[in-house]
Coordinates of C-alpha atoms and ligand atoms in Angstrom, one line a residue:
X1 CA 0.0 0.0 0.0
X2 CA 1.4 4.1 -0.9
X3 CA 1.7 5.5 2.6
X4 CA 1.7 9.2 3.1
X5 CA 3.2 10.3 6.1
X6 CA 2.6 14.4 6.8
X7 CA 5.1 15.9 9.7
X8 CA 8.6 14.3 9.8
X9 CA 9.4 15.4 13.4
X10 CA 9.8 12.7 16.4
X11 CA 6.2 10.5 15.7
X12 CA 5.8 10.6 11.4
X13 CA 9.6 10.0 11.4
X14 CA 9.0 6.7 13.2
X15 CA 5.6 6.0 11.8
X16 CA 7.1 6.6 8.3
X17 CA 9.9 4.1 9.2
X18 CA 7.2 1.6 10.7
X19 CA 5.3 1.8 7.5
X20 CA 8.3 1.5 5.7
X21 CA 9.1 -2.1 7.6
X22 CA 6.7 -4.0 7.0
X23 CA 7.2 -3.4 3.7
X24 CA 4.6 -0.4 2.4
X25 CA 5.9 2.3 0.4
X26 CA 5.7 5.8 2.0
X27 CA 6.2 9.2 1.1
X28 CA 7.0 11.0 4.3
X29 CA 6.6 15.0 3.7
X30 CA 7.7 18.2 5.8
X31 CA 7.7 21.9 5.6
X32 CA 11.4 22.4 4.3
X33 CA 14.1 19.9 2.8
X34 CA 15.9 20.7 5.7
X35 CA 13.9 18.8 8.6
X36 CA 13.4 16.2 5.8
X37 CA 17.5 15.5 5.8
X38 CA 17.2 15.2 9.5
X39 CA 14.3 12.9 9.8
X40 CA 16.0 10.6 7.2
X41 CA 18.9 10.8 9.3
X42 CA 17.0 9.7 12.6
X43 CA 14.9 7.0 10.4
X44 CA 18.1 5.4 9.1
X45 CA 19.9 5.5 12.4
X46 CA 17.0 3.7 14.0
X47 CA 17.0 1.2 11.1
X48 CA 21.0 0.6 11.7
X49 CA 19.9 -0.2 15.3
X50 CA 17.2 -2.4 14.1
X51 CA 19.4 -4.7 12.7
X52 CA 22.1 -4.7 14.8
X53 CA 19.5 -5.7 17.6
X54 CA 18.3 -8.3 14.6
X55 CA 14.8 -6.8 14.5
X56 CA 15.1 -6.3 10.9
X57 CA 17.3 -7.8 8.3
X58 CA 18.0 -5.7 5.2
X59 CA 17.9 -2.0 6.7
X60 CA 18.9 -0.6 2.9
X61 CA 15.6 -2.2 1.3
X62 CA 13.4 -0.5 4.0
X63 CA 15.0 2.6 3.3
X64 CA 15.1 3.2 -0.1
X65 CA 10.9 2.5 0.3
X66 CA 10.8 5.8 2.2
X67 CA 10.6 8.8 -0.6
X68 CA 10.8 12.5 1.3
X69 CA 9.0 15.5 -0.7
X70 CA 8.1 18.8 1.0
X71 CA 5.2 18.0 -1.5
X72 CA 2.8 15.6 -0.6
X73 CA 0.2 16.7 -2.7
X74 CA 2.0 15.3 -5.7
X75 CA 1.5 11.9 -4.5
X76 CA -2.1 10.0 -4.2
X77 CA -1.7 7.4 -1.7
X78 CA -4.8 4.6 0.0
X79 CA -3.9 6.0 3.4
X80 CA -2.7 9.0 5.4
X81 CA -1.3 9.8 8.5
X82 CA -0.9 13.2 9.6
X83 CA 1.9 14.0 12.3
X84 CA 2.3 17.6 12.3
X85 CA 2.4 19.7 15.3
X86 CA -0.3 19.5 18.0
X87 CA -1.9 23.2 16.7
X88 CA -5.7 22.5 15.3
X89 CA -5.2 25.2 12.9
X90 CA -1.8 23.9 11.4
X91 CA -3.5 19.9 11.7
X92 CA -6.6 21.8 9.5
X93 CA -4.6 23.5 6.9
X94 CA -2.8 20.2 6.2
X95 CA -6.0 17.9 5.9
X96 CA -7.7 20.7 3.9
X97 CA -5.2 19.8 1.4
X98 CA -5.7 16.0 1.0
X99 CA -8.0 15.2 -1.3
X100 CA -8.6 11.6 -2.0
X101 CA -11.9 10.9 -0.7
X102 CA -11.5 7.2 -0.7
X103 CA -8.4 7.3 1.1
X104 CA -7.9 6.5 5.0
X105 CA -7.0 9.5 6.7
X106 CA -5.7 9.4 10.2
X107 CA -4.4 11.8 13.1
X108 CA -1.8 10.9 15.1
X109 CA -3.4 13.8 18.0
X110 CA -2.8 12.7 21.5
X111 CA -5.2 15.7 22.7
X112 CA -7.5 17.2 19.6
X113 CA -10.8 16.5 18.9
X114 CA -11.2 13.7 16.1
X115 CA -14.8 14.5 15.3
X116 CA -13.9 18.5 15.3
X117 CA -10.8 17.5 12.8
X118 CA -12.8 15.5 11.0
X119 CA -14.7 18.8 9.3
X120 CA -11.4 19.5 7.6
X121 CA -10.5 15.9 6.4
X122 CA -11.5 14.8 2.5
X123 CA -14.2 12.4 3.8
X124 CA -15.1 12.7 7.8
X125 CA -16.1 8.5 7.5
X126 CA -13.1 7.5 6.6
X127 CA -11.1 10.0 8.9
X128 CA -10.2 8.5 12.6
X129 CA -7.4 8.7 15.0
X130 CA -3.9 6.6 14.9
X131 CA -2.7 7.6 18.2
X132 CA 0.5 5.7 18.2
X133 CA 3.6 6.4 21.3
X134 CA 6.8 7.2 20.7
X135 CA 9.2 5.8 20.0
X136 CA 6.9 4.2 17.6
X137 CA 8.9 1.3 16.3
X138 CA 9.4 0.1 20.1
X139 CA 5.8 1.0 21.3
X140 CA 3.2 -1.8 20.6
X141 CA 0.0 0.2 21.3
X142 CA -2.2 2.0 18.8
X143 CA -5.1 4.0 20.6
X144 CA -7.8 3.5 17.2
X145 CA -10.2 6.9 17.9
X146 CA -13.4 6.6 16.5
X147 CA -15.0 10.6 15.9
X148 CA -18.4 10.5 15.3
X149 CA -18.8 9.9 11.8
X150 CA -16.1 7.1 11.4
X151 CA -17.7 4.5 9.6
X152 CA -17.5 0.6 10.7
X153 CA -15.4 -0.1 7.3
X154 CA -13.0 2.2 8.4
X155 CA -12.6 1.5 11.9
X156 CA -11.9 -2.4 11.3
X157 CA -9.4 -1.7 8.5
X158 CA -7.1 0.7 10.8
X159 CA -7.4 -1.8 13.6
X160 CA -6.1 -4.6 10.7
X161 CA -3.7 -2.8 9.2
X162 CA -2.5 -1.6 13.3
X163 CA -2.1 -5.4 13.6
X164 CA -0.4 -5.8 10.7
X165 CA 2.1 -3.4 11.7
X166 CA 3.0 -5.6 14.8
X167 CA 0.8 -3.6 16.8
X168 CA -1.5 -4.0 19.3
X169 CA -4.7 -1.4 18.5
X170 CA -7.2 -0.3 21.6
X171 CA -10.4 1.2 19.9
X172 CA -11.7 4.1 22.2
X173 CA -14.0 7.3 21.5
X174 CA -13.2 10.7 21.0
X175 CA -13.1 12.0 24.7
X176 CA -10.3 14.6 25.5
X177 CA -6.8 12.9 26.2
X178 CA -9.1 9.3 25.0
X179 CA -7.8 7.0 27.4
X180 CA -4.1 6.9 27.7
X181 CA -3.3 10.8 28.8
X182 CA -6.5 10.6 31.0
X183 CA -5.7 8.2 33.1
X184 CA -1.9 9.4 32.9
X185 CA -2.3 12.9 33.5
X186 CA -4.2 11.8 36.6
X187 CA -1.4 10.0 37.9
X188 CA 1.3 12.6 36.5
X189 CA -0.6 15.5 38.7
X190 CA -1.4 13.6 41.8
X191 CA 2.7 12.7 41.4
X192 CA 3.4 16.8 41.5
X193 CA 0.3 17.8 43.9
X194 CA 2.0 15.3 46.4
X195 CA 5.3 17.0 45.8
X196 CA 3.9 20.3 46.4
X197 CA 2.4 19.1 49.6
X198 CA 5.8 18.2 50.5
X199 CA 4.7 14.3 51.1
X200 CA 8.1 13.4 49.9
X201 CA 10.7 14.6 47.1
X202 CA 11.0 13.7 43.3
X203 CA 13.1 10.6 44.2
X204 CA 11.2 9.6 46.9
X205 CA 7.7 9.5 44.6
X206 CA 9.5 8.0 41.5
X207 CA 10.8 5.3 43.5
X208 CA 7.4 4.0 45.5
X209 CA 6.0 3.8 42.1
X210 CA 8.7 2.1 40.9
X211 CA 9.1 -0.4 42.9
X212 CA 6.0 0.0 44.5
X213 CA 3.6 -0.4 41.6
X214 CA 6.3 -2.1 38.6
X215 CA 6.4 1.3 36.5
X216 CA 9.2 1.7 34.4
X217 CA 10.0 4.9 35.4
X218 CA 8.4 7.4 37.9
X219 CA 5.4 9.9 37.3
X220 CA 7.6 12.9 37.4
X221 CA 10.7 11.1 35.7
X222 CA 8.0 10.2 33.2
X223 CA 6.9 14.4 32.8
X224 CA 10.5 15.8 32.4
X225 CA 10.7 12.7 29.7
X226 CA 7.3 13.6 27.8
X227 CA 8.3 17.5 27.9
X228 CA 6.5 19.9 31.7
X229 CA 5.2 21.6 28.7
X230 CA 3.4 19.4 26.7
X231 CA 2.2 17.8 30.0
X232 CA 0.9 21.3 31.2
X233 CA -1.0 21.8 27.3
X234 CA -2.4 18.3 27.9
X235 CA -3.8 18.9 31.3
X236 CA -5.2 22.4 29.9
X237 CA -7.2 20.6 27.5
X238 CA -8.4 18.1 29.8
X239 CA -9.8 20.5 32.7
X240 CA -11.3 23.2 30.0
X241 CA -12.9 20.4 27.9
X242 CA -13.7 17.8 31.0
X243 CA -14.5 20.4 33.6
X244 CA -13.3 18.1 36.2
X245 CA -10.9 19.7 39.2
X246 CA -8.4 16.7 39.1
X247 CA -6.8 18.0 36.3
X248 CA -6.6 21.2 37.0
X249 CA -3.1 21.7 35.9
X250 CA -0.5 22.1 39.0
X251 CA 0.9 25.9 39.8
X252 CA 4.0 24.1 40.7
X253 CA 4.2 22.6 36.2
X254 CA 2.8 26.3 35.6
X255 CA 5.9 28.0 36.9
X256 CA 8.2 25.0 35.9
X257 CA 7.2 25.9 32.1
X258 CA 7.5 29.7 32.7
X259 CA 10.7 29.1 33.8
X260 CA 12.1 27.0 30.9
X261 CA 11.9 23.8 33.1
X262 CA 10.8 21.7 30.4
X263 CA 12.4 18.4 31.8
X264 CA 15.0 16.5 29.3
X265 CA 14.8 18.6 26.9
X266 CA 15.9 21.8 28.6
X267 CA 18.6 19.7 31.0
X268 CA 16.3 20.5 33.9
X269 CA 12.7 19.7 35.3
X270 CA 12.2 17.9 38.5
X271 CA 15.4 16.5 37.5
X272 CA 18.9 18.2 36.4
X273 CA 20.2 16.3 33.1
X274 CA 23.2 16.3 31.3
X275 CA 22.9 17.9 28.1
Ligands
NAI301 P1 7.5 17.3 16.3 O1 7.6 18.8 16.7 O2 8.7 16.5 16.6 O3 7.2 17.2 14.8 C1 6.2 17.9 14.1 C2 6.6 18.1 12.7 O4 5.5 18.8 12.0 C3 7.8 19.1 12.6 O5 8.9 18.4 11.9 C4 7.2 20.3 11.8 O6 8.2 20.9 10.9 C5 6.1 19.6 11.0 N1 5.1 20.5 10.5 C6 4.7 21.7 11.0 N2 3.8 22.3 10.2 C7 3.7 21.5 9.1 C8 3.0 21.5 7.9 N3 2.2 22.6 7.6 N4 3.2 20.6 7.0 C9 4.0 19.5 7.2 N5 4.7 19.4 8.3 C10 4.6 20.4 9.3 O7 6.2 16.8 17.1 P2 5.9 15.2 17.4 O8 6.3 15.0 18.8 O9 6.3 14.4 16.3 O10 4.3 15.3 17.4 C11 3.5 15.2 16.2 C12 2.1 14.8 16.6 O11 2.1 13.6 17.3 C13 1.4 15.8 17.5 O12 0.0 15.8 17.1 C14 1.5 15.1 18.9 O13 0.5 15.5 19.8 C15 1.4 13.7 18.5 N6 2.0 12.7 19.5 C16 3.3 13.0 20.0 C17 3.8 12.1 20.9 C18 5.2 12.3 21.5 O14 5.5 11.6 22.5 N7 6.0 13.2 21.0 C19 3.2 10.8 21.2 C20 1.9 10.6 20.5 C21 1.4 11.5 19.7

């Protein structure tokens, strides 16, 4: 199947190069030539690590199936994913401009509205969420978003070819943050409201559920590693759209993001990090 992949930042770089592995062709697209070098960079990188881990065997064939055009509308491809940055307007613009109406066309949002997307999309039935998790070549879930027009064809053919990808697809509904950010924003602020109460310190929280509960790594480990801001935009969404106090974003992530504290990315959030 022709795969067009639409933002070739952190998430369409790997969904381009999951795509690309299990052997579709894809034409992954960005705004300049530029971010495109660097994203085929990243993807071949991660492929060389592939096969030295013996994930995949001929790293050069799924390569050379990955085309990069600043273009996309040159290309008519069966399905689409759009990865572009989490701003409605930008995500509009870009499906606006697709227009196969018998192609697939899927988000990759983790916090906007499918059904509200959906108005911009070629055909709003065969539009639906791909909410993959990054990396995306490591990460086995795909949260499958239904919006409200989705049609049954649809749905069943992204949870198939999520499958097919070596993937394990969760079908939820458009509700803000669907499941995965709900019920990890919850955790994430009630990690940072304890802090602020002074219960006990960053280490202290990260290690009980650590050890405590079998995380992998601690709520506030786990916020400096998604990005204090994107975790404050998320939590944003979720109290203006839910209405519910327990996400009610944290004064304590408020200041951390006014002050630059983004967490890995910056060298410092609730942790200091070598840059
Ligand atoms: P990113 O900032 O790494 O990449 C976004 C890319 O979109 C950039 O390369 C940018 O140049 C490109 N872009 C901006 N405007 C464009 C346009 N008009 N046409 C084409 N490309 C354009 O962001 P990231 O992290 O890859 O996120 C992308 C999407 O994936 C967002 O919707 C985000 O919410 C979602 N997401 C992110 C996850 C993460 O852990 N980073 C996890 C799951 C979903």
């Amino acid at each position: 199947m022709r795969v067009t992949v639409i933002g070739g930042g952190t998430m369409g770089s790997g969904i381009a190069e999951v795509f690309a592995q299990f052997g579709h062709d894809v034409i992954l697209s960005d705004i300049s030539d530029s971010i495109l070098r660097k994203s085929e960079l990243a993807i071949n990188a991660s492929l060389k690590k592939l096969s030295e881990k013996g994930i995949i065997k001929e790293p050069e064939r799924v390569s050379e199936r990955i085309l990069y055009d600043t273009n996309f509308t040159a290309y008519d491809s069966e399905f689409y994913v759009e990865a572009v940055i989490e701003k409605p307007e930008i995500k509009s613009e870009v499906l606006h401009k697709i227009k196969n109406q018998n192609a697939i066309v899927a988000t990759n949002t983790s916090s906007i509205s499918i059904t509200m997307l959906s108005k911009y999309a070629p055909n709003p039935k065969k539009f639906i969420g791909m909410h993959f998790f990054n990396p995306p070549v490591i990460m086995k879930l795909i949260e499958v978003v239904s919006g409200y027009d989705t049609d049954g064809d649809t749905i069943k053919r992204v949870m198939d070819i999520s499958k097919s990808l070596g993937k394990t697809p969760v079908m939820v509904k458009d509700f803000p943050g669907f499941i995965s950010n709900r019920v990890l924003m919850a955790l994430i602020r009630e990690a940072i409201i304890s802090l602020e109460e002074g219960i006990s310190d960053a280490a202290g929280i990260d290690t009980i559920m650590k050890l405590g509960m079998n995380h992998p790594m601690g709520p506030l480990e786990l916020s400096d590693f998604i990005g204090n801001d994107v975790v404050y935009d998320i939590l944003n969404v979720l109290y203006n759209d839910l209405g519910y106090e327990r996400f009610k974003p944290p004064v304590t992530l408020r200041n951390m993001v006014y002050a630059g504290k983004l967490g890995r990315k910056t060298g410092e959030g609730f942790y200091k990090y070598d840059k």
